[in-house]
Short mmCIF file of C-alpha atoms and ligand atoms in Angstrom, two decimals:
data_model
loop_
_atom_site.label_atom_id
_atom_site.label_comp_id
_atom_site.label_asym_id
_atom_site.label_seq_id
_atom_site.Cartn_x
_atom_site.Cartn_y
_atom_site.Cartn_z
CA UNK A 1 72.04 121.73 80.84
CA UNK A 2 72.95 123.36 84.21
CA UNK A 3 76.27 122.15 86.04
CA UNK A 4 76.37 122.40 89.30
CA UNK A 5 80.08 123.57 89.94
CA UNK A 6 83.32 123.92 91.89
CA UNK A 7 86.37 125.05 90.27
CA UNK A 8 88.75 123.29 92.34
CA UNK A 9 86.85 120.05 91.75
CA UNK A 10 89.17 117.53 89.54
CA UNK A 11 85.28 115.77 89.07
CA UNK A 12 83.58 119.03 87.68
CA UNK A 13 86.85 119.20 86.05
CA UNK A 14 85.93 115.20 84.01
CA UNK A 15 82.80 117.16 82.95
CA UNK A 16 83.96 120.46 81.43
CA UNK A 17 86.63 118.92 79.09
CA UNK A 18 83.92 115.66 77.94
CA UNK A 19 81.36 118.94 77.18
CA UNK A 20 84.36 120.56 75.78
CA UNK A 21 85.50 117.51 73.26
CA UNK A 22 82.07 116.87 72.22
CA UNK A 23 81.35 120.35 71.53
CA UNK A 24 78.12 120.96 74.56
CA UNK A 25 77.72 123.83 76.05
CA UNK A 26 77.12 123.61 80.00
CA UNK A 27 75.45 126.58 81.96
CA UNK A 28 77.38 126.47 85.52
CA UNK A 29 76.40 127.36 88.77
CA UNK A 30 78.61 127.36 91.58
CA UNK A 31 77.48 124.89 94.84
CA UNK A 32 78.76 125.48 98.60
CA UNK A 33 78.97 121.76 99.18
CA UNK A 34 79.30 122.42 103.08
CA UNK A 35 76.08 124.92 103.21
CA UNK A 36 72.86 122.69 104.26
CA UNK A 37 71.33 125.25 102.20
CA UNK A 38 72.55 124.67 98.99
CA UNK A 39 69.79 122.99 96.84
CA UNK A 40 72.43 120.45 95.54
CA UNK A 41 71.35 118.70 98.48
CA UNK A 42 68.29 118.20 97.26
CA UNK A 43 69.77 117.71 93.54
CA UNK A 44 72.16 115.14 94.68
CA UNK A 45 71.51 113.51 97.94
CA UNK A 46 75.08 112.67 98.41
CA UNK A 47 75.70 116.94 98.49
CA UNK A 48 78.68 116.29 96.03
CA UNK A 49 79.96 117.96 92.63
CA UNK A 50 79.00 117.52 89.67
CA UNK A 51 75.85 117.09 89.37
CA UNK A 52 74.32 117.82 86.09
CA UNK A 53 70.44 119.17 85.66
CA UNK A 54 69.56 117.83 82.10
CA UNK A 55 67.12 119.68 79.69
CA UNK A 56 64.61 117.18 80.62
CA UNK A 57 64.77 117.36 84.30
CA UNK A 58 66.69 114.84 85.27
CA UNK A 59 69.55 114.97 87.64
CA UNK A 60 72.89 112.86 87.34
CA UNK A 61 75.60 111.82 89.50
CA UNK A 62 78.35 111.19 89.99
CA UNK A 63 81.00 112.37 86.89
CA UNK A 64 81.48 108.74 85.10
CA UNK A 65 77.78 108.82 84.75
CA UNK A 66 77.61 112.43 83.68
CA UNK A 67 80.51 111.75 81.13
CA UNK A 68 78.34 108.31 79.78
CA UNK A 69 75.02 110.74 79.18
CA UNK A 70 77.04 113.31 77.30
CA UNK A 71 78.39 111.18 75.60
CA UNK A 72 75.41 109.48 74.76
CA UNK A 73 74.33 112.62 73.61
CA UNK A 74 76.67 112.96 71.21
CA UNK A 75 75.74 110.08 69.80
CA UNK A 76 77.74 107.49 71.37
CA UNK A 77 81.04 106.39 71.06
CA UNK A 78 83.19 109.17 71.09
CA UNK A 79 84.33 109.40 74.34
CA UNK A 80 83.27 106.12 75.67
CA UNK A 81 84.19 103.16 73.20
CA UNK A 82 81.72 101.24 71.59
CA UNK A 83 83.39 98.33 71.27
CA UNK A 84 82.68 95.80 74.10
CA UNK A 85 86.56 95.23 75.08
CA UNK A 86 87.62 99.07 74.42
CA UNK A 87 84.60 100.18 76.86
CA UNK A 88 85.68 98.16 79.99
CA UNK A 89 89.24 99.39 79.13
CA UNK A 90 87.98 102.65 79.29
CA UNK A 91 85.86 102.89 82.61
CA UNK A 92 88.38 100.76 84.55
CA UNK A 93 91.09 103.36 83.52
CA UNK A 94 88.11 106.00 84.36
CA UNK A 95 87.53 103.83 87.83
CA UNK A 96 91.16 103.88 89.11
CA UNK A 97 91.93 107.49 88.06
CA UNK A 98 88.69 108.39 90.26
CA UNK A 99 89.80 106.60 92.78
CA UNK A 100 92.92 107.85 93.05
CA UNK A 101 91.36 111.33 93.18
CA UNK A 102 88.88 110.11 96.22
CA UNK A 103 91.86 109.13 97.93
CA UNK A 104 93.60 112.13 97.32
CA UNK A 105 90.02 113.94 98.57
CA UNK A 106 90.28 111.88 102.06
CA UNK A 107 93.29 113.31 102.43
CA UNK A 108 92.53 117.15 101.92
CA UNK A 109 89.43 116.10 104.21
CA UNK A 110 91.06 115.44 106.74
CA UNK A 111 93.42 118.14 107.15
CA UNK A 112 90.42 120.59 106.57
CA UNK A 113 88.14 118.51 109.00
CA UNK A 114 90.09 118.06 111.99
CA UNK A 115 92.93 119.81 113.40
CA UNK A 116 96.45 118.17 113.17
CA UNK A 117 96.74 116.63 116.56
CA UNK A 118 93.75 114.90 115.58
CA UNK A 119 94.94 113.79 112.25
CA UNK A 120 95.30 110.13 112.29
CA UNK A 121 98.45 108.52 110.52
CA UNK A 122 97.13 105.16 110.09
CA UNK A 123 94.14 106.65 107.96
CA UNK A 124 96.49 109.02 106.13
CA UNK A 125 99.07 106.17 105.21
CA UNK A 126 95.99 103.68 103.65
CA UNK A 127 94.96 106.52 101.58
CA UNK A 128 98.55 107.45 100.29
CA UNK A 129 98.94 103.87 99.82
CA UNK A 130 95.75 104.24 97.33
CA UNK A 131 97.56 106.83 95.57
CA UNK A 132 100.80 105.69 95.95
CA UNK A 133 99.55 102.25 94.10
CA UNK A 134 97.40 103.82 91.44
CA UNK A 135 100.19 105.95 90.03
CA UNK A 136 102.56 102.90 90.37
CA UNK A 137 100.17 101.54 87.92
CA UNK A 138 100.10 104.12 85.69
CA UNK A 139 103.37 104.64 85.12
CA UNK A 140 103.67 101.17 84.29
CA UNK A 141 101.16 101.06 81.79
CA UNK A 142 102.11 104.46 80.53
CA UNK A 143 102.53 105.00 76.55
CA UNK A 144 103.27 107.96 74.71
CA UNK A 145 100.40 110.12 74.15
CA UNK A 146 98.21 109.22 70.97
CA UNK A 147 95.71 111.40 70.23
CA UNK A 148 92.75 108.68 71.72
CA UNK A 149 90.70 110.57 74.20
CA UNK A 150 88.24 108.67 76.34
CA UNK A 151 86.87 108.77 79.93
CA UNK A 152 89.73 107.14 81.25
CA UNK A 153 92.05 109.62 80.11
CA UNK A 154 90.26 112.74 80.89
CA UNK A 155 90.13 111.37 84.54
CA UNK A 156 93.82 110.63 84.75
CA UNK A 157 94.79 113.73 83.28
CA UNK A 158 92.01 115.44 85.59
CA UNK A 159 94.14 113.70 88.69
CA UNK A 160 97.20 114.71 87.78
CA UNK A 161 96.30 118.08 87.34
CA UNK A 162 94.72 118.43 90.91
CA UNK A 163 98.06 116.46 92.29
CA UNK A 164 99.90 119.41 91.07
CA UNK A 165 97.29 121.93 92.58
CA UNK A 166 96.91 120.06 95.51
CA UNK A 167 99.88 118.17 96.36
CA UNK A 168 102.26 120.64 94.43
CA UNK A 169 103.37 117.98 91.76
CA UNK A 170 105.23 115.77 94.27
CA UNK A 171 103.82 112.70 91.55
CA UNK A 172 105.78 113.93 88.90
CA UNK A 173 109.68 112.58 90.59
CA UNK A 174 108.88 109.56 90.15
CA UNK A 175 106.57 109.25 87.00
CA UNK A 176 108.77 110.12 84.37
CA UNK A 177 106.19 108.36 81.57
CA UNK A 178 103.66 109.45 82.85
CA UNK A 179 104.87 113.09 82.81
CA UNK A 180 105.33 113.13 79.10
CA UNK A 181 102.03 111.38 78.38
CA UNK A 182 100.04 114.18 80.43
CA UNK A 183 102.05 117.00 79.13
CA UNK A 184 101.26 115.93 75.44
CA UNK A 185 97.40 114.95 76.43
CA UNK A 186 96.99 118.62 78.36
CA UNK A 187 98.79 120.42 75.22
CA UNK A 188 95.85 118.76 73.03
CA UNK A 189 92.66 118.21 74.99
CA UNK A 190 89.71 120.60 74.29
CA UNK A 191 89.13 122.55 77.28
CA UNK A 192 91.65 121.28 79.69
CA UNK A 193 93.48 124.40 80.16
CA UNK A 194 90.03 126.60 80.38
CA UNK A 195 89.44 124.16 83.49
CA UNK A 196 92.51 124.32 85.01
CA UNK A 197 91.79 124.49 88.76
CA UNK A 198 91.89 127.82 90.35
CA UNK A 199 91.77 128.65 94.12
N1 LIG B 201 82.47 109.92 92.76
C1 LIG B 201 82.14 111.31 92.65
C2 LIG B 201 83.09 112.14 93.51
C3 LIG B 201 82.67 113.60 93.58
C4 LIG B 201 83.37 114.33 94.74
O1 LIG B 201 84.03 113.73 95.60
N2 LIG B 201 83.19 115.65 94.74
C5 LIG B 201 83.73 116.46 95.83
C6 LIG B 201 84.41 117.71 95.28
S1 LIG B 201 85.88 117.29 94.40
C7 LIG B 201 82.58 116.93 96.71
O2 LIG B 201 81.57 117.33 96.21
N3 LIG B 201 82.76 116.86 98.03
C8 LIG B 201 81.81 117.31 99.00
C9 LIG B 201 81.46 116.23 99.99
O3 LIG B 201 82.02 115.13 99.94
O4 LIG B 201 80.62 116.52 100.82
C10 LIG B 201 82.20 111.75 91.17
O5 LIG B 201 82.84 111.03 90.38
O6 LIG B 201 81.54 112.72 90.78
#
């Protein structure tokens, strides 16, 4: 299986640490998301990471459905609950981590995009408010760290770790649960310090 790969991506990041848990080895090759040229345009018509080419030709977008084949190939249920009530838990945990993280994307967007008399507050503030909100939730639901590892957790912890890279840990003031949950989850997830993000 071929991943196509950035290694600032907190989405490639989902991917390396569910191959990492379930013990998969992924062949990576790097993508230029802004080069027309890139064939992960033609992989992924959307032109985002990760997309994964499968052994049987197939490509798959985006990383929740990435995370679902792997572990599918593992023979279900390891990162992605069986159980009915457990699996919605799961991928709505999965859901608001990710969207916290395309939030936080918008935002890096547009500071790269346009210059900063063209930045527009109004669009900045609704996605903060995204963030702001998600993490709010978080924290409230926060528990210490229990040794469970499913998609929903490797996509939080994958968001936290690019708030730190990105947003130089500003989340961390006023998450104090949340901080102790991801420190114990990033001292004993396979592969999350291997895919800590690098510029
Ligand atoms: N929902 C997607 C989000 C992927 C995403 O936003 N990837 C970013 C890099 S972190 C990207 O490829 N951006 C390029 C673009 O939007 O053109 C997923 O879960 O995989």
């Amino acid at each position: 299986m071929l991943l196509r790969f950035s290694a600032t991506s907190p989405f490639v990041r989902k991917v390396r640490i569910a191959a990492a848990i379930l013990g998969q080895t992924l062949e990576i090759e790097p993508a230029d998301t802004l080069d027309p040229n890139d064939t992960l345009r033609r992989q992924n018509p959307l032109g985002k990471v990760p997309a994964l080419l499968t052994d049987e030709g197939e490509v798959l977008f985006d990383s929740s459905v990435i995370l679902a084949y792997l572990d599918f190939l593992a023979g279900s249920g390891r990162i992605l609950p069986l159980d009915p009530k457990a699996r919605i838990a799961a991928l709505r945990k999965e859901a608001l981590a990710d969207g916290m993280m395309d939030a936080g994307i918008l935002l890096l967007y547009e500071a790269r995009f346009r210059p900063a008399e063209k930045h527009e507050p109004r669009w900045l503030d609704h996605q903060e408010g995204k963030r702001t909100r998600a993490l709010a939730a978080f924290e409230a639901d926060a528990a210490p760290f229990d040794g469970t590892i499913a998609v929903g957790d490797i996509a939080l912890a994958c968001a936290l770790g690019w708030f730190d890279f990105r947003f130089e840990g500003k989340w961390r003031a006023d998450h104090p649960r949340l901080v102790a949950w991801y420190e114990a989850f990033a001292a004993a997830c396979p592969g999350f310090a291997e895919s800590k993000p690098v510029a």
